[in-house]
Tab-separated table of C-alpha atoms in Angstrom:
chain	number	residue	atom	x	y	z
A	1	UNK	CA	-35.956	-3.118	86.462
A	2	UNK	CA	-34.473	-2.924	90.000
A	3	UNK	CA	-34.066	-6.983	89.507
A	4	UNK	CA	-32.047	-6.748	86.237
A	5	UNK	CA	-30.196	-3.799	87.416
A	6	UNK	CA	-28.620	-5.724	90.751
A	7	UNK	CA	-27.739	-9.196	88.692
A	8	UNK	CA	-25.884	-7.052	86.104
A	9	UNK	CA	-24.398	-5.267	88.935
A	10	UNK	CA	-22.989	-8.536	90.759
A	11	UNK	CA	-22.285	-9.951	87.345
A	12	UNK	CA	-20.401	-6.952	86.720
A	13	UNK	CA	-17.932	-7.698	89.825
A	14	UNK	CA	-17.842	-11.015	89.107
A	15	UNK	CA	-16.388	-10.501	86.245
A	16	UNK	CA	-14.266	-8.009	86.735
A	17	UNK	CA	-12.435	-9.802	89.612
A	18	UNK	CA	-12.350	-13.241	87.679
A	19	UNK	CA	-10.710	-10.619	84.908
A	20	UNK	CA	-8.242	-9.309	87.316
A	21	UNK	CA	-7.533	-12.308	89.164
A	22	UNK	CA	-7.039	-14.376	85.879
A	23	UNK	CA	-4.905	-11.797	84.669
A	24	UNK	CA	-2.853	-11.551	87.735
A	25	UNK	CA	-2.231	-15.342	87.046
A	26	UNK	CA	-1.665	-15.648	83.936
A	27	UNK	CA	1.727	-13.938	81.934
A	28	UNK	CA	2.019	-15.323	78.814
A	29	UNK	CA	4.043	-12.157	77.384
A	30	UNK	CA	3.447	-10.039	74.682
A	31	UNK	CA	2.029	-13.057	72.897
A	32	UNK	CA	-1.578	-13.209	74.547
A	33	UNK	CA	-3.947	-10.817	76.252
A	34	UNK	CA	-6.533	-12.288	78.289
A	35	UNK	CA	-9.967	-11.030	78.062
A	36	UNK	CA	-13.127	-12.856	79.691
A	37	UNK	CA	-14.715	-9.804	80.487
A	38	UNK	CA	-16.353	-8.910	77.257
A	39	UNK	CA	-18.567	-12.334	78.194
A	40	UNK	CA	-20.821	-10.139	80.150
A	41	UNK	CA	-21.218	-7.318	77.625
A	42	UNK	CA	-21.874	-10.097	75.083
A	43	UNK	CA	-24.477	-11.196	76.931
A	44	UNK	CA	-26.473	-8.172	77.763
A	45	UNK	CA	-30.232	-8.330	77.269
A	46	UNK	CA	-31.244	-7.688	73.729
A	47	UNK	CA	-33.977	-5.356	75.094
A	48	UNK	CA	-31.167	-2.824	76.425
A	49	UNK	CA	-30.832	0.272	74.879
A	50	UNK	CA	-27.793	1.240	73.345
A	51	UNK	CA	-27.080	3.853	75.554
A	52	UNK	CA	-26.894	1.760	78.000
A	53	UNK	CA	-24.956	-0.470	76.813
A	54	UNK	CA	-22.195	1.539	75.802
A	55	UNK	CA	-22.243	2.643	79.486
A	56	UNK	CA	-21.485	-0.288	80.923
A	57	UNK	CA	-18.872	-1.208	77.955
A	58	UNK	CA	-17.349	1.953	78.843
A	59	UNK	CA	-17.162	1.685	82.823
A	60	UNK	CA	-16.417	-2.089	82.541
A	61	UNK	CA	-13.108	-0.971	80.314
A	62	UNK	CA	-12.549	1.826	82.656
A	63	UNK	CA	-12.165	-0.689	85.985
A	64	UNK	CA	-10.240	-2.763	84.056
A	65	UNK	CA	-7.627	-0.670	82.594
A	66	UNK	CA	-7.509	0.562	86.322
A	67	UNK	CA	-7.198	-2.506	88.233
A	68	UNK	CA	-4.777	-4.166	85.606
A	69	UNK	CA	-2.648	-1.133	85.537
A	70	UNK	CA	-3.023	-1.056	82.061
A	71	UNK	CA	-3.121	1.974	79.628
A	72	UNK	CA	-6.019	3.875	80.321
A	73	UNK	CA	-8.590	3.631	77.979
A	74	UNK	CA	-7.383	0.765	75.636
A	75	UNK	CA	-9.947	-1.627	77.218
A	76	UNK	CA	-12.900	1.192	77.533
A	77	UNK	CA	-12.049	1.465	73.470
A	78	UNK	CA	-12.231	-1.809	72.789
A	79	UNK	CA	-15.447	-2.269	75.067
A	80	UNK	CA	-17.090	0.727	73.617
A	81	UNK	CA	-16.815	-0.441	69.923
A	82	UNK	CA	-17.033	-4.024	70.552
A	83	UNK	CA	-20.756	-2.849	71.834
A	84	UNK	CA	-21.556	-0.384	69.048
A	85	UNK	CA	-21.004	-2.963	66.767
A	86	UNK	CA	-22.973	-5.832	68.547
A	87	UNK	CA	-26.598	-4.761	67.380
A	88	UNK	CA	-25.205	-4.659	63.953
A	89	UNK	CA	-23.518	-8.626	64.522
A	90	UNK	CA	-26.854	-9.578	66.091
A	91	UNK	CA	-28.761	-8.187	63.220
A	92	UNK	CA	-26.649	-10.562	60.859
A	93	UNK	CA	-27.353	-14.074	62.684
A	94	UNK	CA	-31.006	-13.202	63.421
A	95	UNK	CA	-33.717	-12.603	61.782
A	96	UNK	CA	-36.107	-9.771	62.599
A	97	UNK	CA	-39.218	-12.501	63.709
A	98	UNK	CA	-36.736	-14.826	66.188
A	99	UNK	CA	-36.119	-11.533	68.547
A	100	UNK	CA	-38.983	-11.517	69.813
A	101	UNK	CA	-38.703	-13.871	73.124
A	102	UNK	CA	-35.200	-13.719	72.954
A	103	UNK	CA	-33.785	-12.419	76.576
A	104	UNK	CA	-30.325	-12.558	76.663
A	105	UNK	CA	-28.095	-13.479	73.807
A	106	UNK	CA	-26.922	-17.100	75.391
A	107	UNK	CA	-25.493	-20.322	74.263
A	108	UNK	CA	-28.720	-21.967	75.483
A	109	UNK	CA	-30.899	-19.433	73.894
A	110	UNK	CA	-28.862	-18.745	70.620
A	111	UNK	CA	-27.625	-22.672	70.298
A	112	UNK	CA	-23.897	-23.511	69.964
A	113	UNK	CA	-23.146	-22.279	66.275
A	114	UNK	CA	-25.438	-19.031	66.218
A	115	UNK	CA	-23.565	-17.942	70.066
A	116	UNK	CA	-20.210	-19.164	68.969
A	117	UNK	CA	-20.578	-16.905	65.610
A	118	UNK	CA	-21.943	-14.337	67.511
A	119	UNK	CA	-18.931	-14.315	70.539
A	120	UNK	CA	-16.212	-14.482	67.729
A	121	UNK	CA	-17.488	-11.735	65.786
A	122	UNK	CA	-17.940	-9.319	68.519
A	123	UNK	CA	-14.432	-10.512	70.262
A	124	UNK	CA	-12.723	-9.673	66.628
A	125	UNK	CA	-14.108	-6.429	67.049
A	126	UNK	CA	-12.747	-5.889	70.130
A	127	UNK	CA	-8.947	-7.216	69.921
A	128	UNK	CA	-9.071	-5.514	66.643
A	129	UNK	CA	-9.619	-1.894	68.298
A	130	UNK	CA	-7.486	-3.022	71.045
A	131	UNK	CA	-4.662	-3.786	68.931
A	132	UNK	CA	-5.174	-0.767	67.217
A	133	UNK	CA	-5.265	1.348	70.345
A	134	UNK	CA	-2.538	-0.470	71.921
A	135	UNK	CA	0.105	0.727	68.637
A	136	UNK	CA	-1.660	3.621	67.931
A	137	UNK	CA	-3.067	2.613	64.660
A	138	UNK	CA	-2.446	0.726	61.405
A	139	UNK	CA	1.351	0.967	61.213
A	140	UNK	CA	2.381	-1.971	63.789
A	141	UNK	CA	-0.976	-3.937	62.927
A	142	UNK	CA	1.253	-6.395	60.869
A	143	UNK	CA	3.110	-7.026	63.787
A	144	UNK	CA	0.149	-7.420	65.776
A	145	UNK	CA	-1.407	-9.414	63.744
A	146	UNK	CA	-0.164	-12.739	65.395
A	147	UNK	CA	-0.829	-11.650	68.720
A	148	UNK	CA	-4.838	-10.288	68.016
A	149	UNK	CA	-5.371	-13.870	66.408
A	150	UNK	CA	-3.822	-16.253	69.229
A	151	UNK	CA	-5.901	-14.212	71.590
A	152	UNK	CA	-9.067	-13.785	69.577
A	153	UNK	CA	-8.409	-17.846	69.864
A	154	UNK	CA	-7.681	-18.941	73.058
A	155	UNK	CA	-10.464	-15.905	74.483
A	156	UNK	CA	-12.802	-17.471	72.320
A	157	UNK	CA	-12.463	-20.875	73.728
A	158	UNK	CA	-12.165	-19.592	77.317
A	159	UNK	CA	-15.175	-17.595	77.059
A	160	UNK	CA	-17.235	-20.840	75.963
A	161	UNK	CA	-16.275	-22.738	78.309
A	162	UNK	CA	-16.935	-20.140	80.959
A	163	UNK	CA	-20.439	-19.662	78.933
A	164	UNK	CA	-21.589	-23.289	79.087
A	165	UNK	CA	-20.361	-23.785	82.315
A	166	UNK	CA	-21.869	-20.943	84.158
A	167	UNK	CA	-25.032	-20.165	81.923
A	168	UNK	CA	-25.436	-23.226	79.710
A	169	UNK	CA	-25.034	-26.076	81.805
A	170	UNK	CA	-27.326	-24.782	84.934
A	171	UNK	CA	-29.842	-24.542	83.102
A	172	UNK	CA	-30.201	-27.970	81.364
């Protein structure tokens, strides 16, 4: 418990500064929103209760729209329901009899198609809410529209590449 508690806390800051410092980095306008920190709520142990979870969705969101100096909340938003809707994801690509020695919801535990369906789903959940927060609901979504898909995109890509080459790769 004490183990799994201290890797998801330095996993936590990893992230967080690779979040910050990518987004210091990187301005690509109003176009693109970069987002590589939803790889660690994505990969949170199955076994985690959901109160948990939605816990560190919401304090992971909260440093971020902090540190960015972003609106405060948006990210904690899109965290929170991007988690609340994972179980429900997971549920959909697994069946009830392949959870049981599943650990953490991986590219090398999941395989390439099952993670990649997985990562997209929950990341469409979460530029989805962010849009929404970000224009304060449906009326600008249109408008948005372009934006939440070029970043659902290129975050989706990022994120496996970061996957297989911090998670995947090590272990093979």
């Amino acid at each position: 418990m004490i183990g799994n508690l201290k890797s998801n806390i330095i996993l936590f800051i990893s992230f967080v500064v690779m979040q910050i410092v990518m987004a210091g980095l990187t301005d690509f306008g109003p176009l693109y929103y970069l987002s590589v920190y939803p790889l660690f709520l994505i990969t949170m142990p199955v076994d985690t209760h959901i109160n948990k979870l939605l816990v560190w969705a919401f304090l992971t969101g909260l440093t971020i729209d902090y540190f960015s100096n972003y609106i405060m909340g948006i990210n904690s938003a899109a965290s929170v329901m991007m988690v609340a809707m994972q179980p429900r994801i997971f549920r959909l690509i697994y069946r009830k009899g392949d959870l049981e020695n599943q650990i953490r919801p991986g590219m090398k535990e999941m395989g390439f198609s099952r993670f990649t369906y997985y990562m997209i789903s929950c990341l469409a959940v979460f530029h989805i809410t962010f849009s929404l927060a970000e224009s304060f609901g449906m009326m600008h979504f249109v408008y948005n529209l372009p934006r939440t898909l070029v970043s659902l995109t290129a975050n989706s890509i990022l994120i496996l590449i970061i996957e297989y080459g911090m998670f995947y790769k090590r272990s093979r």
